[in-house]
């Protein structure tokens, strides 16, 4: 592995870890607030899937960095400007419809992205994808069922779900952006060219929204910046809460 490819792979693994840990934390915020017990437990399980995925990406990033950092350093010792997660993942949990719509958008994204990552020449990234694909099948089944139920439910649930779709749609464009780092890895057969996945993602999401009696928004606005460290104010607040124990007791062994 050349130095350039190694540095790019480190950045790539960190980005994917950031996506997972941020979304995992957002999902965990619903624990004990679910609409009923079974759903409360489901939220905890899905959050743990994403946290586990983040640990694998961060562990690999630490291995590539080879500078003494551990997975904990990547998760807990970086500021919001150092994070490279997609903006969609950091948006606040909102109401139940908002979280389920965000989850649907993310689940469909991983449904189309992970099989491509599975083909990576990087054995570690491929192995992480293999595990995550199994989890994502369950995640998508759950979020699809909820969006269907809420969108085609009561007048109030339909209104809230459509509002969530409209509010989050502009954050989905960033999912399919490519920069120099990701293009280098895609050309090397290591990363995924996500720009080629938008049409498939859009078809899947549009079919679900239409079946749920929801309207697919126009592409008249888009927000970007997560991959370059420009985030909403929500991420800083979230990291303050997520990192407080580790930063208060650095090096503590439990």
Short mmCIF file of C-alpha atoms in Angstrom, two decimals:
data_model
loop_
_atom_site.label_atom_id
_atom_site.label_comp_id
_atom_site.label_asym_id
_atom_site.label_seq_id
_atom_site.Cartn_x
_atom_site.Cartn_y
_atom_site.Cartn_z
CA UNK A 1 0.00 0.00 0.00
CA UNK A 2 1.51 3.32 -1.06
CA UNK A 3 1.69 6.21 1.39
CA UNK A 4 -0.98 8.13 -0.56
CA UNK A 5 -3.40 5.19 -0.59
CA UNK A 6 -2.72 4.49 3.08
CA UNK A 7 -3.47 8.10 4.04
CA UNK A 8 -6.62 8.11 1.93
CA UNK A 9 -7.79 4.81 3.44
CA UNK A 10 -7.22 6.20 6.94
CA UNK A 11 -9.38 9.21 6.07
CA UNK A 12 -12.02 6.97 4.49
CA UNK A 13 -12.24 4.61 7.47
CA UNK A 14 -12.51 7.60 9.78
CA UNK A 15 -15.35 9.09 7.73
CA UNK A 16 -17.29 5.84 7.74
CA UNK A 17 -16.70 5.49 11.47
CA UNK A 18 -17.91 9.04 12.04
CA UNK A 19 -21.10 8.34 10.08
CA UNK A 20 -21.78 5.28 12.20
CA UNK A 21 -20.98 6.66 15.65
CA UNK A 22 -22.98 9.86 15.11
CA UNK A 23 -26.05 8.09 13.77
CA UNK A 24 -25.70 5.42 16.45
CA UNK A 25 -25.71 8.07 19.16
CA UNK A 26 -28.73 9.79 17.64
CA UNK A 27 -30.63 6.50 17.59
CA UNK A 28 -29.65 5.80 21.21
CA UNK A 29 -31.37 9.03 22.26
CA UNK A 30 -34.69 7.24 21.74
CA UNK A 31 -33.91 4.55 24.31
CA UNK A 32 -36.57 4.75 27.06
CA UNK A 33 -38.62 7.13 24.88
CA UNK A 34 -39.96 4.62 22.35
CA UNK A 35 -43.72 4.43 21.71
CA UNK A 36 -43.87 0.94 23.26
CA UNK A 37 -41.51 -1.54 24.89
CA UNK A 38 -40.66 -3.64 21.83
CA UNK A 39 -39.75 -0.55 19.83
CA UNK A 40 -37.70 0.77 22.74
CA UNK A 41 -35.63 -2.42 22.70
CA UNK A 42 -35.35 -2.28 18.91
CA UNK A 43 -33.89 1.23 19.09
CA UNK A 44 -31.24 0.05 21.52
CA UNK A 45 -30.31 -2.87 19.27
CA UNK A 46 -30.03 -0.72 16.15
CA UNK A 47 -27.93 1.85 18.01
CA UNK A 48 -25.56 -0.89 19.15
CA UNK A 49 -25.22 -2.13 15.57
CA UNK A 50 -24.01 1.29 14.49
CA UNK A 51 -21.72 1.74 17.48
CA UNK A 52 -20.21 -1.67 16.79
CA UNK A 53 -19.70 -0.69 13.16
CA UNK A 54 -18.02 2.55 14.25
CA UNK A 55 -15.65 0.61 16.51
CA UNK A 56 -14.52 -1.56 13.60
CA UNK A 57 -13.87 1.43 11.35
CA UNK A 58 -12.08 3.36 14.10
CA UNK A 59 -9.97 0.36 15.08
CA UNK A 60 -8.85 0.03 11.48
CA UNK A 61 -8.16 3.77 11.29
CA UNK A 62 -6.01 3.54 14.43
CA UNK A 63 -4.13 0.62 12.90
CA UNK A 64 -3.44 2.62 9.75
CA UNK A 65 -2.44 5.73 11.70
CA UNK A 66 -0.02 3.72 13.84
CA UNK A 67 0.58 6.70 16.12
CA UNK A 68 -0.66 5.36 19.46
CA UNK A 69 -4.27 6.40 19.03
CA UNK A 70 -7.07 3.96 19.77
CA UNK A 71 -10.71 3.75 18.71
CA UNK A 72 -11.59 5.83 21.78
CA UNK A 73 -9.34 8.67 20.65
CA UNK A 74 -11.16 8.83 17.32
CA UNK A 75 -14.58 8.85 18.99
CA UNK A 76 -13.97 10.97 22.07
CA UNK A 77 -10.93 13.17 21.57
CA UNK A 78 -11.82 15.06 18.40
CA UNK A 79 -13.88 18.24 18.08
CA UNK A 80 -16.81 18.74 15.75
CA UNK A 81 -14.53 20.38 13.16
CA UNK A 82 -12.44 17.19 13.11
CA UNK A 83 -15.46 14.98 12.45
CA UNK A 84 -16.19 14.05 8.83
CA UNK A 85 -19.67 12.55 9.08
CA UNK A 86 -22.45 13.26 6.64
CA UNK A 87 -24.76 16.03 7.86
CA UNK A 88 -27.84 13.80 7.65
CA UNK A 89 -26.49 11.66 10.48
CA UNK A 90 -26.07 14.52 12.96
CA UNK A 91 -29.49 16.10 12.68
CA UNK A 92 -31.35 16.05 16.03
CA UNK A 93 -33.72 13.19 16.73
CA UNK A 94 -36.81 15.38 16.37
CA UNK A 95 -40.14 13.61 16.70
CA UNK A 96 -40.69 9.94 15.98
CA UNK A 97 -41.59 10.51 12.32
CA UNK A 98 -38.47 12.64 11.78
CA UNK A 99 -36.19 9.93 13.17
CA UNK A 100 -37.84 7.19 11.14
CA UNK A 101 -37.58 9.15 7.89
CA UNK A 102 -33.89 9.90 8.54
CA UNK A 103 -33.41 6.22 9.32
CA UNK A 104 -35.10 5.19 6.09
CA UNK A 105 -32.86 7.49 4.04
CA UNK A 106 -29.76 6.10 5.80
CA UNK A 107 -30.88 2.47 5.58
CA UNK A 108 -31.52 2.65 1.84
CA UNK A 109 -28.14 4.35 1.42
CA UNK A 110 -26.36 1.53 3.24
CA UNK A 111 -28.41 -1.04 1.35
CA UNK A 112 -26.95 0.18 -1.94
CA UNK A 113 -23.50 1.20 -0.66
CA UNK A 114 -22.41 -1.75 1.47
CA UNK A 115 -22.59 -4.42 -1.28
CA UNK A 116 -20.19 -2.23 -3.26
CA UNK A 117 -17.86 -1.89 -0.27
CA UNK A 118 -18.01 -5.67 0.08
CA UNK A 119 -16.14 -5.84 -3.25
CA UNK A 120 -13.29 -3.70 -1.91
CA UNK A 121 -9.74 -4.91 -2.43
CA UNK A 122 -9.13 -3.86 1.16
CA UNK A 123 -9.88 -7.00 3.16
CA UNK A 124 -10.71 -5.14 6.36
CA UNK A 125 -13.22 -2.79 4.73
CA UNK A 126 -14.77 -5.73 2.90
CA UNK A 127 -15.11 -7.71 6.14
CA UNK A 128 -16.79 -4.80 7.92
CA UNK A 129 -19.22 -4.46 5.01
CA UNK A 130 -20.03 -8.18 5.14
CA UNK A 131 -21.14 -7.88 8.76
CA UNK A 132 -22.97 -4.60 8.27
CA UNK A 133 -24.99 -5.88 5.29
CA UNK A 134 -26.73 -8.42 7.51
CA UNK A 135 -27.69 -5.75 10.02
CA UNK A 136 -28.86 -3.33 7.33
CA UNK A 137 -31.43 -5.80 5.97
CA UNK A 138 -33.19 -5.73 9.34
CA UNK A 139 -32.75 -1.97 9.73
CA UNK A 140 -34.39 -1.26 6.37
CA UNK A 141 -37.28 -3.61 6.99
CA UNK A 142 -37.99 -1.82 10.25
CA UNK A 143 -37.68 1.77 8.99
CA UNK A 144 -39.69 0.99 5.84
CA UNK A 145 -42.53 -0.48 7.89
CA UNK A 146 -42.60 2.56 10.17
CA UNK A 147 -42.61 5.09 7.35
CA UNK A 148 -45.40 3.14 5.66
CA UNK A 149 -47.36 3.04 8.91
CA UNK A 150 -46.89 6.72 9.68
CA UNK A 151 -47.30 8.06 6.16
CA UNK A 152 -50.46 6.06 5.47
CA UNK A 153 -51.79 6.39 9.00
CA UNK A 154 -53.72 9.19 10.64
CA UNK A 155 -53.93 12.72 9.33
CA UNK A 156 -51.52 13.84 12.05
CA UNK A 157 -48.96 11.08 11.43
CA UNK A 158 -49.08 11.74 7.69
CA UNK A 159 -48.53 15.46 8.21
CA UNK A 160 -45.56 14.91 10.51
CA UNK A 161 -43.96 12.34 8.23
CA UNK A 162 -44.29 14.52 5.13
CA UNK A 163 -42.83 17.43 7.09
CA UNK A 164 -39.85 15.23 8.02
CA UNK A 165 -39.33 14.13 4.42
CA UNK A 166 -39.33 17.75 3.27
CA UNK A 167 -36.99 18.87 6.07
CA UNK A 168 -34.41 16.12 5.48
CA UNK A 169 -34.45 15.80 1.71
CA UNK A 170 -31.83 18.50 1.09
CA UNK A 171 -29.33 16.64 3.28
CA UNK A 172 -29.48 13.52 1.11
CA UNK A 173 -27.57 14.98 -1.84
CA UNK A 174 -24.34 14.93 0.16
CA UNK A 175 -24.62 11.14 0.43
CA UNK A 176 -23.54 10.83 -3.19
CA UNK A 177 -20.81 13.45 -3.41
CA UNK A 178 -17.26 12.38 -4.27
CA UNK A 179 -14.06 14.25 -3.45
CA UNK A 180 -10.45 13.61 -4.42
CA UNK A 181 -9.86 11.18 -1.56
CA UNK A 182 -12.87 9.01 -2.31
CA UNK A 183 -12.25 9.12 -6.05
CA UNK A 184 -8.68 7.94 -5.55
CA UNK A 185 -9.88 4.98 -3.51
CA UNK A 186 -12.69 4.17 -5.92
CA UNK A 187 -10.21 4.16 -8.82
CA UNK A 188 -7.97 1.84 -6.79
CA UNK A 189 -10.83 -0.58 -6.13
CA UNK A 190 -10.81 0.17 -2.40
CA UNK A 191 -13.62 2.67 -1.88
CA UNK A 192 -17.10 3.04 -3.33
CA UNK A 193 -18.03 5.48 -6.08
CA UNK A 194 -21.23 6.64 -4.39
CA UNK A 195 -22.03 9.06 -7.19
CA UNK A 196 -23.18 6.05 -9.20
CA UNK A 197 -25.65 4.96 -6.52
CA UNK A 198 -28.03 7.91 -6.36
CA UNK A 199 -30.42 6.72 -9.07
CA UNK A 200 -30.87 3.35 -7.35
CA UNK A 201 -31.29 5.02 -3.97
CA UNK A 202 -33.80 7.51 -5.36
CA UNK A 203 -35.87 4.76 -7.00
CA UNK A 204 -36.04 2.72 -3.79
CA UNK A 205 -36.88 5.71 -1.59
CA UNK A 206 -39.42 7.12 -4.04
CA UNK A 207 -41.23 3.78 -4.26
CA UNK A 208 -41.49 3.56 -0.47
CA UNK A 209 -42.63 7.16 -0.06
CA UNK A 210 -45.23 6.81 -2.81
CA UNK A 211 -46.59 3.61 -1.27
CA UNK A 212 -46.78 5.46 2.04
CA UNK A 213 -48.92 8.16 0.32
CA UNK A 214 -46.09 10.68 0.75
CA UNK A 215 -44.80 13.16 -1.82
CA UNK A 216 -41.23 12.97 -3.07
CA UNK A 217 -39.78 16.51 -2.75
CA UNK A 218 -38.24 18.51 -5.56
CA UNK A 219 -34.46 18.81 -5.62
CA UNK A 220 -34.57 22.54 -5.03
CA UNK A 221 -32.15 22.82 -2.10
CA UNK A 222 -29.09 21.01 -0.80
CA UNK A 223 -26.74 21.37 2.15
CA UNK A 224 -23.19 20.04 2.21
CA UNK A 225 -20.07 20.33 4.34
CA UNK A 226 -19.83 17.32 6.62
CA UNK A 227 -16.98 15.65 4.77
CA UNK A 228 -14.87 18.81 5.10
CA UNK A 229 -15.65 19.43 8.77
CA UNK A 230 -18.37 22.06 8.36
CA UNK A 231 -21.28 20.97 10.51
CA UNK A 232 -24.53 22.20 11.96
CA UNK A 233 -24.59 23.41 15.55
CA UNK A 234 -26.28 20.14 16.46
CA UNK A 235 -23.09 18.07 16.21
CA UNK A 236 -21.20 20.19 18.73
CA UNK A 237 -23.98 19.82 21.28
CA UNK A 238 -24.17 16.09 20.65
CA UNK A 239 -20.42 15.55 21.04
CA UNK A 240 -20.37 17.56 24.26
CA UNK A 241 -22.80 15.06 25.75
CA UNK A 242 -21.24 12.00 24.13
CA UNK A 243 -17.65 12.80 25.13
CA UNK A 244 -18.12 14.26 28.62
CA UNK A 245 -17.17 11.17 30.66
CA UNK A 246 -14.10 10.28 28.60
CA UNK A 247 -12.82 13.85 28.59
CA UNK A 248 -13.51 14.29 32.31
CA UNK A 249 -11.51 11.17 33.22
CA UNK A 250 -8.87 10.77 30.50
CA UNK A 251 -7.09 7.43 30.55
CA UNK A 252 -9.49 5.98 33.10
CA UNK A 253 -9.71 2.17 33.03
CA UNK A 254 -13.05 0.63 33.92
#
